[in-house]
Coordinates of C-alpha atoms in Angstrom, one line a residue:
Chain A
X1 CA 27.4 22.4 -16.2
X2 CA 27.0 22.1 -13.2
X3 CA 23.7 21.9 -10.7
X4 CA 22.3 23.4 -7.4
X5 CA 19.5 20.7 -6.0
X6 CA 20.2 21.9 -2.3
X7 CA 17.4 24.0 -0.5
X8 CA 17.6 25.7 3.1
X9 CA 14.3 25.5 5.0
X10 CA 16.0 27.0 7.3
X11 CA 17.0 26.2 11.3
X12 CA 18.9 23.4 10.3
X13 CA 17.5 21.9 7.9
X14 CA 19.0 21.9 5.0
X15 CA 17.5 18.9 1.7
X16 CA 20.3 17.9 -0.8
X17 CA 17.5 17.8 -3.1
X18 CA 13.8 19.4 -3.1
X19 CA 12.6 15.9 -2.7
X20 CA 11.0 14.6 0.7
X21 CA 8.4 11.8 0.6
X22 CA 4.7 12.8 2.1
X23 CA 4.2 11.3 5.6
X24 CA 1.9 7.7 6.1
X25 CA 3.0 7.2 2.1
X26 CA 6.1 5.9 2.7
X27 CA 6.0 3.2 6.1
X28 CA 10.0 4.1 6.9
X29 CA 11.8 3.7 4.7
X30 CA 12.6 0.5 4.9
X31 CA 9.9 -1.1 2.9
X32 CA 10.9 1.1 -0.3
X33 CA 14.9 -0.3 -0.2
X34 CA 15.0 -2.5 -2.2
X35 CA 13.7 0.3 -5.3
X36 CA 15.6 3.0 -4.9
X37 CA 18.0 4.7 -2.6
X38 CA 16.9 6.3 0.0
X39 CA 19.8 8.2 0.4
X40 CA 19.4 10.4 -2.8
X41 CA 16.3 11.6 -1.6
X42 CA 16.4 14.8 0.1
X43 CA 14.9 13.4 3.6
X44 CA 11.5 11.4 4.0
X45 CA 8.8 11.8 6.0
X46 CA 7.7 9.1 8.7
X47 CA 4.6 7.4 8.8
X48 CA 2.5 9.6 11.5
X49 CA 3.3 9.3 15.2
X50 CA 1.1 9.7 17.9
X51 CA 1.7 9.5 22.4
X52 CA -0.3 6.2 22.8
X53 CA -0.1 3.6 19.5
X54 CA -3.0 3.2 17.4
X55 CA -5.1 0.8 15.9
X56 CA -6.5 3.0 13.2
X57 CA -9.6 2.6 12.1
X58 CA -11.8 -0.8 10.6
X59 CA -11.0 -2.1 7.2
X60 CA -12.2 -0.6 4.0
X61 CA -9.6 2.0 3.9
X62 CA -8.9 3.1 1.4
X63 CA -11.3 3.9 -2.2
X64 CA -10.1 4.1 -6.3
X65 CA -11.5 6.8 -7.1
X66 CA -10.6 8.7 -10.7
X67 CA -7.2 9.7 -10.3
X68 CA -7.1 9.5 -7.4
X69 CA -7.6 7.7 -3.8
X70 CA -9.7 8.6 -0.9
X71 CA -8.1 7.3 2.5
X72 CA -9.4 6.0 6.1
X73 CA -6.2 4.6 8.0
X74 CA -6.5 6.9 11.0
X75 CA -3.1 7.0 12.0
X76 CA -2.5 3.3 13.1
X77 CA 0.7 2.7 14.7
X78 CA 2.7 1.9 17.2
X79 CA 3.4 5.0 19.1
X80 CA 6.4 7.6 19.6
X81 CA 8.1 5.4 22.9
X82 CA 8.7 2.1 20.4
X83 CA 9.0 4.0 17.1
X84 CA 12.4 6.7 19.8
X85 CA 13.4 2.5 21.7
X86 CA 12.6 0.4 17.8
X87 CA 12.7 1.5 15.1
X88 CA 14.4 5.0 15.6
X89 CA 17.8 3.3 15.3
X90 CA 16.4 2.3 11.6
X91 CA 17.2 5.1 11.2
X92 CA 19.7 6.9 11.7
X93 CA 22.4 5.3 9.3
X94 CA 21.0 8.2 6.9
X95 CA 22.5 10.7 4.9
X96 CA 19.4 11.8 3.8
X97 CA 17.1 14.1 6.6
X98 CA 14.8 11.8 8.7
X99 CA 11.6 13.7 9.9
X100 CA 9.0 12.6 11.7
X101 CA 5.1 13.4 11.8
X102 CA 2.9 14.4 14.6
X103 CA 0.2 13.9 15.3
X104 CA -2.2 14.3 18.4
X105 CA -5.9 13.6 20.4
X106 CA -4.9 16.9 22.2
X107 CA -2.2 19.9 23.0
X108 CA -0.3 17.8 25.4
X109 CA 0.3 14.4 23.5
X110 CA 1.4 16.5 20.7
X111 CA 3.6 18.7 22.6
X112 CA 4.8 14.5 24.7
X113 CA 5.8 13.2 20.8
X114 CA 7.7 16.4 20.4
X115 CA 9.5 16.1 24.0
X116 CA 10.1 12.1 23.8
X117 CA 11.1 12.6 19.6
X118 CA 13.6 16.2 20.7
X119 CA 17.1 14.0 21.9
X120 CA 17.5 12.3 18.5
X121 CA 19.6 14.0 17.0
X122 CA 19.0 12.6 13.6
X123 CA 15.9 14.0 14.1
X124 CA 16.1 17.9 13.0
X125 CA 12.7 18.2 12.0
X126 CA 9.4 16.6 12.8
X127 CA 5.9 18.3 11.2
X128 CA 3.1 18.5 12.8
X129 CA 0.1 17.4 11.8
X130 CA -2.9 19.8 12.4
X131 CA -4.6 17.9 9.7
X132 CA -5.6 14.6 9.7
X133 CA -9.1 14.1 8.6
X134 CA -9.4 10.7 10.2
X135 CA -9.3 10.8 13.7
X136 CA -12.6 11.8 14.9
X137 CA -10.5 14.1 18.2
X138 CA -7.8 16.7 17.2
X139 CA -6.0 16.3 13.7
X140 CA -7.8 18.6 11.6
X141 CA -9.8 20.0 14.6
X142 CA -7.2 22.2 15.1
X143 CA -6.1 23.1 11.9
X144 CA -9.3 24.6 10.9
X145 CA -9.1 27.4 13.3
X146 CA -6.2 30.5 13.4
X147 CA -6.6 30.5 16.9
X148 CA -6.1 25.1 16.7
X149 CA -3.3 26.4 14.0
X150 CA -1.8 28.8 16.2
X151 CA -2.4 26.5 19.9
X152 CA -0.7 23.8 18.6
X153 CA 2.5 25.8 17.2
X154 CA 3.0 27.8 20.3
X155 CA 2.9 24.8 22.5
X156 CA 5.1 22.2 20.2
X157 CA 7.1 25.3 19.8
X158 CA 8.1 25.0 23.4
X159 CA 8.8 21.0 23.3
X160 CA 10.8 21.8 20.5
X161 CA 13.7 24.0 18.9
X162 CA 14.5 22.4 15.8
X163 CA 13.0 22.6 12.8
X164 CA 9.2 23.1 13.6
X165 CA 7.6 22.5 10.0
X166 CA 3.7 22.6 10.4
X167 CA 1.0 20.4 8.0
X168 CA -2.1 22.6 6.8
X169 CA -5.3 21.4 5.8
X170 CA -6.9 22.7 2.3
X171 CA -10.7 21.7 4.6
X172 CA -11.2 25.2 5.5
X173 CA -12.1 28.3 3.7
X174 CA -8.8 29.8 3.7
X175 CA -5.6 28.8 4.0
X176 CA -3.8 31.6 4.9
X177 CA -4.7 32.6 7.6
X178 CA -3.7 29.3 8.6
X179 CA -1.1 29.7 7.7
X180 CA -0.3 33.0 8.6
X181 CA -1.3 31.8 12.5
X182 CA 1.3 29.5 12.2
X183 CA 4.1 31.2 11.3
X184 CA 3.5 34.0 14.0
X185 CA 3.5 31.3 16.3
X186 CA 7.2 29.9 15.6
X187 CA 6.4 27.6 12.9
X188 CA 9.3 27.6 10.4
X189 CA 7.6 26.0 7.5
X190 CA 4.1 24.6 6.3
X191 CA 3.3 22.4 4.5
X192 CA 0.3 21.8 2.4
X193 CA -1.9 19.8 1.4
X194 CA -2.8 17.5 3.7
X195 CA -6.1 15.3 2.0
X196 CA -9.5 16.9 0.4
X197 CA -12.0 15.7 2.8
X198 CA -13.9 13.3 0.4
X199 CA -16.9 10.9 0.3
X200 CA -17.6 7.5 -2.3
X201 CA -20.5 5.8 -2.2
X202 CA -20.7 1.9 -3.3
X203 CA -24.2 2.8 -4.9
X204 CA -24.8 -1.6 -5.8
X205 CA -24.3 -2.2 -1.8
X206 CA -25.7 0.9 -0.9
X207 CA -23.3 1.6 1.1
X208 CA -20.2 3.7 1.6
X209 CA -17.2 2.8 0.7
X210 CA -15.4 3.8 3.2
X211 CA -16.1 2.8 7.7
X212 CA -15.1 5.6 8.5
X213 CA -17.9 6.8 5.7
X214 CA -16.0 10.2 5.1
X215 CA -11.7 10.0 4.3
X216 CA -9.3 12.1 3.2
X217 CA -8.4 12.4 -1.0
X218 CA -4.9 12.4 -2.5
X219 CA -3.4 11.7 -5.4
X220 CA -3.7 13.6 -8.9
X221 CA -6.8 14.6 -8.4
X222 CA -5.5 17.0 -6.0
X223 CA -2.7 18.7 -7.5
X224 CA -4.6 21.6 -9.3
X225 CA -5.9 22.5 -6.0
X226 CA -2.9 22.5 -4.3
X227 CA -0.7 24.5 -6.1
X228 CA -3.4 27.1 -5.9
X229 CA -3.2 26.8 -1.9
X230 CA 0.8 27.1 -2.7
X231 CA 0.8 30.1 -4.4
X232 CA -1.5 31.7 -1.8
X233 CA 0.2 31.2 1.3
X234 CA 3.8 31.1 -0.9
X235 CA 2.2 34.6 -0.8
X236 CA 1.3 35.9 2.7
X237 CA 4.2 33.8 4.4
X238 CA 8.1 34.6 4.7
X239 CA 8.7 30.7 5.9
X240 CA 8.9 28.6 3.6
X241 CA 6.5 26.6 1.9
X242 CA 6.3 23.0 1.4
X243 CA 3.8 21.5 -1.6
X244 CA 2.7 18.8 -1.9
X245 CA -1.4 16.9 -3.1
X246 CA -1.1 15.1 -6.1
X247 CA 3.1 15.3 -7.2
X248 CA 3.5 12.4 -9.9
X249 CA 6.9 13.2 -12.3
X250 CA 9.0 15.9 -12.2
X251 CA 6.2 18.2 -14.0
X252 CA 4.2 18.2 -11.4
X253 CA 6.8 19.1 -8.6
X254 CA 8.1 22.4 -10.8
X255 CA 5.0 23.2 -10.8
X256 CA 4.7 23.4 -6.7
X257 CA 8.4 25.3 -7.4
X258 CA 7.1 27.9 -9.4
X259 CA 4.2 28.4 -7.4
X260 CA 6.1 29.3 -4.0
X261 CA 7.8 26.3 -2.7
X262 CA 11.6 25.6 -1.6
X263 CA 10.8 22.3 -1.4
X264 CA 8.2 19.4 -1.9
X265 CA 6.8 15.5 -0.3
X266 CA 6.1 13.4 -3.1
X267 CA 3.7 11.2 -1.2
X268 CA 0.4 8.7 -3.6
X269 CA 2.4 8.1 -6.1
X270 CA 5.0 6.0 -4.2
X271 CA 2.3 3.4 -3.9
X272 CA 2.1 3.0 -7.8
X273 CA 5.8 3.6 -7.9
X274 CA 8.5 2.8 -5.9
X275 CA 11.2 4.9 -7.6
X276 CA 9.2 7.8 -8.9
X277 CA 11.3 10.3 -6.6
X278 CA 14.0 9.1 -8.1
X279 CA 12.1 10.2 -11.5
X280 CA 11.1 12.7 -9.9
X281 CA 14.2 13.9 -8.9
X282 CA 16.4 13.3 -12.5
X283 CA 13.6 14.9 -14.0
X284 CA 13.8 18.1 -12.3
X285 CA 18.2 18.2 -12.7
X286 CA 16.6 17.7 -16.7
X287 CA 14.5 20.2 -17.1
X288 CA 17.4 22.2 -14.8
X289 CA 20.1 21.3 -17.7
X290 CA 17.2 21.8 -20.8
X291 CA 16.6 25.3 -19.3
X292 CA 20.4 26.7 -18.3
X293 CA 19.3 26.3 -14.2
X294 CA 22.0 26.4 -12.9
X295 CA 20.4 27.0 -9.5
X296 CA 16.7 25.2 -8.2
X297 CA 16.3 28.1 -6.4
X298 CA 15.9 30.5 -9.1
X299 CA 12.6 28.8 -9.7
X300 CA 11.1 29.3 -7.1
X301 CA 7.6 31.7 -6.3
X302 CA 8.5 32.5 -10.5
X303 CA 4.7 33.1 -10.6
Chain B
X1 CA 14.2 -11.9 -1.0
X2 CA 14.6 -8.6 -3.0
X3 CA 11.6 -7.7 -5.0
X4 CA 11.6 -5.7 -8.5
X5 CA 10.1 -3.8 -11.2
X6 CA 9.8 -5.9 -14.2
X7 CA 9.0 -5.8 -18.0
X8 CA 6.9 -8.9 -19.2
X9 CA 5.4 -9.7 -22.4
X10 CA 1.9 -11.9 -22.5
X11 CA 2.6 -15.4 -24.5
X12 CA -1.0 -16.5 -24.0
X13 CA -3.8 -15.7 -22.9
X14 CA -7.6 -18.1 -22.9
X15 CA -10.6 -17.4 -21.1
X16 CA -11.9 -20.6 -18.8
X17 CA -15.7 -20.6 -19.1
X18 CA -16.8 -18.9 -15.9
X19 CA -15.4 -16.2 -18.0
X20 CA -11.4 -16.0 -16.2
X21 CA -9.0 -15.8 -18.4
X22 CA -5.5 -17.7 -17.9
X23 CA -2.5 -15.5 -19.1
X24 CA 1.0 -16.2 -19.2
X25 CA 3.9 -14.3 -19.3
X26 CA 7.9 -14.2 -19.6
X27 CA 9.9 -11.8 -18.3
X28 CA 11.0 -9.0 -20.4
X29 CA 14.9 -9.0 -17.8
X30 CA 16.1 -10.5 -15.0
X31 CA 13.1 -11.5 -12.8
X32 CA 13.6 -13.1 -9.3
X33 CA 11.4 -16.6 -8.0
X34 CA 8.0 -16.5 -7.3
X35 CA 6.4 -19.1 -4.3
X36 CA 3.2 -20.7 -3.8
X37 CA 0.8 -18.0 -2.6
X38 CA 2.9 -14.7 -3.2
X39 CA 0.8 -11.9 -5.1
X40 CA 2.6 -9.0 -7.9
X41 CA 1.4 -5.3 -7.8
X42 CA 0.6 -5.0 -12.5
X43 CA 1.1 -1.8 -14.2
X44 CA -2.6 -1.3 -16.0
X45 CA -1.7 1.5 -18.9
X46 CA -4.9 3.3 -20.4
X47 CA -7.4 1.9 -18.2
X48 CA -9.1 6.4 -17.9
X49 CA -10.1 6.2 -14.3
X50 CA -7.3 3.6 -12.4
X51 CA -4.5 5.2 -10.5
X52 CA -3.6 2.3 -8.8
X53 CA -1.7 -1.1 -9.4
X54 CA -4.5 -3.9 -8.8
X55 CA -2.6 -6.8 -6.3
X56 CA -3.0 -9.8 -8.8
X57 CA -2.2 -13.8 -7.0
X58 CA 0.7 -15.3 -9.2
X59 CA -0.8 -18.9 -10.8
X60 CA 1.7 -20.0 -11.3
X61 CA 5.4 -19.5 -11.6
X62 CA 9.0 -20.7 -13.2
X63 CA 12.4 -20.2 -15.4
X64 CA 10.1 -21.9 -18.1
X65 CA 7.1 -21.3 -18.3
X66 CA 7.0 -18.1 -17.2
X67 CA 4.3 -16.9 -15.3
X68 CA 0.6 -17.0 -15.3
X69 CA -1.7 -15.8 -13.5
X70 CA -5.0 -16.4 -13.4
X71 CA -7.9 -12.7 -13.4
X72 CA -11.4 -11.9 -12.9
X73 CA -12.2 -9.2 -15.2
X74 CA -13.7 -7.7 -12.4
X75 CA -14.4 -3.5 -13.4
X76 CA -13.0 -1.6 -15.8
X77 CA -9.1 -1.4 -15.6
X78 CA -9.0 -5.4 -15.1
X79 CA -11.3 -6.1 -18.1
X80 CA -9.0 -3.8 -19.8
X81 CA -5.9 -6.0 -18.1
X82 CA -7.9 -9.7 -19.3
X83 CA -8.1 -8.0 -22.7
X84 CA -4.7 -7.2 -23.5
X85 CA -3.5 -8.7 -26.8
X86 CA -0.6 -11.3 -27.5
X87 CA 3.2 -9.2 -26.7
X88 CA 1.3 -7.0 -24.9
X89 CA 4.5 -5.2 -21.8
X90 CA 3.0 -4.8 -18.7
X91 CA 5.1 -3.7 -15.3
X92 CA 4.5 -5.4 -12.7
X93 CA 6.0 -5.5 -9.3
X94 CA 7.1 -8.3 -7.4
X95 CA 7.2 -10.6 -5.7
X96 CA 4.9 -9.8 -2.7
X97 CA 3.6 -11.3 0.1
X98 CA 4.0 -13.7 2.7
X99 CA 3.6 -17.2 1.3
X100 CA 1.8 -20.2 1.8
X101 CA 3.7 -23.1 4.1
X102 CA 5.2 -25.5 1.7
X103 CA 7.4 -27.0 4.8
X104 CA 6.2 -30.4 4.5
X105 CA 7.5 -34.4 4.2
X106 CA 6.5 -36.9 1.9
X107 CA 3.4 -38.7 2.4
X108 CA 1.5 -36.1 3.2
X109 CA -1.9 -36.3 3.0
X110 CA -3.8 -32.3 1.9
X111 CA -6.8 -30.6 0.9
X112 CA -6.2 -27.3 -1.1
X113 CA -10.4 -25.9 -0.9
X114 CA -10.6 -23.3 -3.6
X115 CA -13.7 -21.2 -4.8
X116 CA -13.5 -18.5 -8.1
X117 CA -10.4 -16.3 -8.4
X118 CA -9.3 -17.4 -5.3
X119 CA -8.0 -20.9 -6.2
X120 CA -5.3 -19.2 -8.3
X121 CA -2.2 -19.2 -6.3
X122 CA -3.6 -23.2 -5.4
X123 CA -2.1 -24.1 -8.6
X124 CA 1.3 -23.7 -8.3
X125 CA 1.1 -25.0 -4.7
X126 CA -0.4 -27.6 -5.3
X127 CA 2.5 -28.4 -8.3
X128 CA 4.7 -27.6 -5.5
X129 CA 3.4 -30.5 -2.2
X130 CA 3.3 -33.4 -5.1
X131 CA 6.9 -32.3 -6.1
X132 CA 7.8 -32.1 -1.8
X133 CA 5.8 -35.6 -1.6
X134 CA 2.3 -35.4 -0.6
X135 CA -1.4 -36.7 -2.1
X136 CA -2.6 -33.5 -3.3
X137 CA -6.5 -33.4 -3.0
X138 CA -8.5 -30.7 -4.7
X139 CA -11.5 -29.3 -3.6
X140 CA -13.5 -26.5 -5.4
X141 CA -16.3 -24.6 -4.9
X142 CA -19.1 -22.7 -8.1
X143 CA -21.6 -20.7 -8.8
X144 CA -22.4 -23.1 -11.4
X145 CA -21.1 -25.9 -13.6
X146 CA -19.3 -22.5 -15.8
X147 CA -16.8 -22.6 -12.6
X148 CA -16.3 -25.3 -12.6
X149 CA -15.7 -26.3 -15.8
X150 CA -11.4 -26.0 -17.5
X151 CA -10.6 -25.9 -13.5
X152 CA -9.2 -29.5 -12.6
X153 CA -6.7 -29.5 -15.8
X154 CA -4.7 -26.6 -13.4
X155 CA -4.3 -29.5 -11.8
X156 CA -2.2 -32.5 -13.5
X157 CA -0.7 -33.5 -10.4
X158 CA -4.0 -33.4 -8.1
X159 CA -5.4 -37.0 -6.9
X160 CA -8.3 -36.5 -6.6
X161 CA -10.5 -32.9 -7.6
X162 CA -14.2 -32.1 -6.0
X163 CA -16.5 -29.8 -6.3
X164 CA -18.9 -28.4 -5.4
X165 CA -21.5 -25.9 -7.3
X166 CA -24.2 -24.4 -5.7
X167 CA -27.1 -25.0 -8.7
X168 CA -25.7 -28.5 -8.7
X169 CA -24.8 -28.3 -12.1
X170 CA -21.5 -29.6 -11.6
X171 CA -20.4 -32.4 -7.6
X172 CA -22.3 -32.2 -4.7
X173 CA -25.1 -29.2 -4.7
X174 CA -23.6 -26.7 -2.0
X175 CA -21.4 -24.8 -1.0
X176 CA -17.2 -26.0 0.0
X177 CA -17.5 -27.4 2.7
X178 CA -20.8 -29.8 1.5
X179 CA -18.3 -31.7 -0.3
X180 CA -18.6 -35.1 2.4
X181 CA -14.2 -34.6 2.2
X182 CA -15.5 -31.9 5.1
X183 CA -17.2 -34.5 7.0
X184 CA -13.6 -36.1 8.0
X185 CA -11.3 -33.0 7.2
X186 CA -8.9 -34.8 9.9
X187 CA -7.7 -37.5 7.9
X188 CA -5.6 -35.5 6.6
X189 CA -2.4 -33.6 7.8
X190 CA -3.8 -30.1 6.4
X191 CA -5.9 -28.3 4.3
X192 CA -5.2 -24.9 2.6
X193 CA -7.5 -22.6 1.5
X194 CA -8.4 -19.0 -0.5
X195 CA -12.0 -17.6 -2.1
X196 CA -14.1 -15.4 -0.9
X197 CA -14.3 -14.6 2.4
X198 CA -16.9 -16.7 3.3
X199 CA -15.7 -19.0 2.5
X200 CA -12.7 -18.8 4.6
X201 CA -13.4 -18.8 6.9
X202 CA -16.6 -21.8 6.9
X203 CA -13.4 -23.8 5.9
X204 CA -10.9 -22.4 8.4
X205 CA -14.2 -23.0 11.8
X206 CA -14.8 -27.1 10.1
X207 CA -10.3 -27.1 10.2
X208 CA -9.9 -25.2 13.7
X209 CA -13.0 -28.2 15.3
X210 CA -11.3 -31.3 13.3
X211 CA -7.9 -30.3 14.6
X212 CA -5.9 -29.6 11.5
X213 CA -3.6 -27.3 10.7
X214 CA -4.7 -24.5 8.0
X215 CA -3.8 -21.9 6.0
X216 CA -5.6 -19.3 4.4
X217 CA -4.7 -16.3 1.7
X218 CA -6.8 -12.8 2.2
X219 CA -7.8 -10.5 -0.6
X220 CA -8.2 -7.0 1.3
X221 CA -8.3 -4.7 -0.4
X222 CA -5.3 -2.6 -0.8
X223 CA -3.2 0.0 -2.3
X224 CA 0.3 -0.3 -2.0
X225 CA 1.3 -4.2 -1.7
X226 CA 4.7 -3.0 0.3
X227 CA 2.7 -2.2 3.8
X228 CA 2.8 1.6 3.1
X229 CA 0.2 2.8 3.0
X230 CA -2.0 0.5 5.8
X231 CA -5.1 0.0 3.3
X232 CA -5.2 -3.4 3.9
X233 CA -4.9 -4.7 7.4
X234 CA -7.2 -7.4 9.4
X235 CA -7.8 -7.3 12.6
X236 CA -6.0 -10.8 13.4
X237 CA -5.5 -11.3 16.7
X238 CA -6.1 -9.9 19.8
X239 CA -2.8 -8.8 20.6
X240 CA -1.3 -7.7 16.8
X241 CA -4.9 -6.1 16.2
X242 CA -4.4 -4.6 12.7
X243 CA -1.4 -6.1 10.6
X244 CA -0.7 -5.4 6.7
X245 CA -2.2 -8.6 4.8
X246 CA 0.4 -7.8 1.9
X247 CA 3.0 -8.2 3.8
X248 CA 2.1 -10.1 6.3
X249 CA 0.5 -12.5 4.9
X250 CA -1.3 -13.1 2.3
X251 CA -1.4 -16.4 4.1
X252 CA -2.0 -16.7 7.6
X253 CA -2.3 -19.4 10.2
X254 CA -5.8 -19.1 10.8
X255 CA -4.3 -19.9 14.7
X256 CA -2.7 -16.7 14.4
X257 CA -6.0 -16.4 12.5
X258 CA -8.0 -15.8 15.8
X259 CA -10.3 -13.1 14.7
X260 CA -12.1 -15.2 13.0
X261 CA -13.5 -17.7 15.6

């Protein structure tokens, strides 16, 4: 039986299958090319890109916690000009979709990055990160109020006429309000969840494990929270929802799809098994065979 | 050089007096070659709370003898790993990182300084440099004789092995740089060092002052080992800033590591 895994996120973003990689967990793709054929992915979302180069936070930046990890990388990247000149040319040969995660400290930064990426033919979508918990200004500050989310989304919308995905923070009272605001301001899709604000203390040394004290929790530990939020948001908005948070297997990915996600992103699991994305795609195909499902889209939002 | 994920079978495992463990594995399938100073990322199954792989230095690798690791049981996951019974199969990702520069001329005199579990990558490095015609001296640092006992036997091709212990129970009393050879470090063409950061910084300081070529191997906390997560960065110098230890290192020449002054 031929199975359709292709999903349409709207505004020109069609994926050959629903599996994307999450920003900040997959570098620029080439880091994984020894292990997998990148063209088998629905697409990959490259590292958060800012207007100016950023050194990120001091070490230590990572603490492993039960079934999860807390990171405080702080958007280390070489800036959008470097991306356009040096990294983008290495990405044009891929058949998979390449999505750029856009971050900023202030509104004009987001707009400037979107403008710099707009002429790049291969980039059909950007994911606007209004949810990074690890930077002092911008980031999550925009993503924790409906007004902030609307402000960034509207501003970027004017500078970007291709697919606009907005990545939401779970560190809010009601994520559906933020999703609704992004939708009303022109987002073509929303992705959720970014990491949960978290903290870990080394009691022997009596100090926090991260240089920034707090960081973002990811990995299987957050998955049930993420599934719940995707389910809530998918019930409220009409635009497609992209689900992420602790996905390690096809079953995990299918939970998000059944909760209402059109596509999923795989993040932390890439660190443990660089081939996990391919296992998930194959596992979804197997599931469809076992359950006599001819189109992955028929499973979406059945809960 | 292509990286791969490969299963290995444990064929030998024994504890050193320090409590650290020598573990020898043979690959279950094709396995790429590893070079001195490179590392592997091992997946430790059944450790209840461990999610990430654990980066471990390659202690020795050859087609004939397979892969040897020297492992310190540090937390629940590595403790579980060091207690694996013979015949266990574990999943590793390798070879990772840039190892030591072994491009030397025959007759060069080199010093390999190591402390604790940091001596691991020096074992293979010693064999490699000796085979290329170097005269290799080893300087070991430990807290007590237990940290030193059994270690010189891992360096059969070394011409001399020196030691220091904090309590004076073996070798020179003090830290590794208290061994008298560090007073005339310029006698050596090269110094290679792997150990606790304060030890590597002390060795690098003397090498810099003595104008001796020196490489150190960093052990920053890592997640992916592939340069994707950016968790293991070290601020190496003003121009380059934060770089990934897992891909740019773990071995750095101190001329590039100018932030270590």
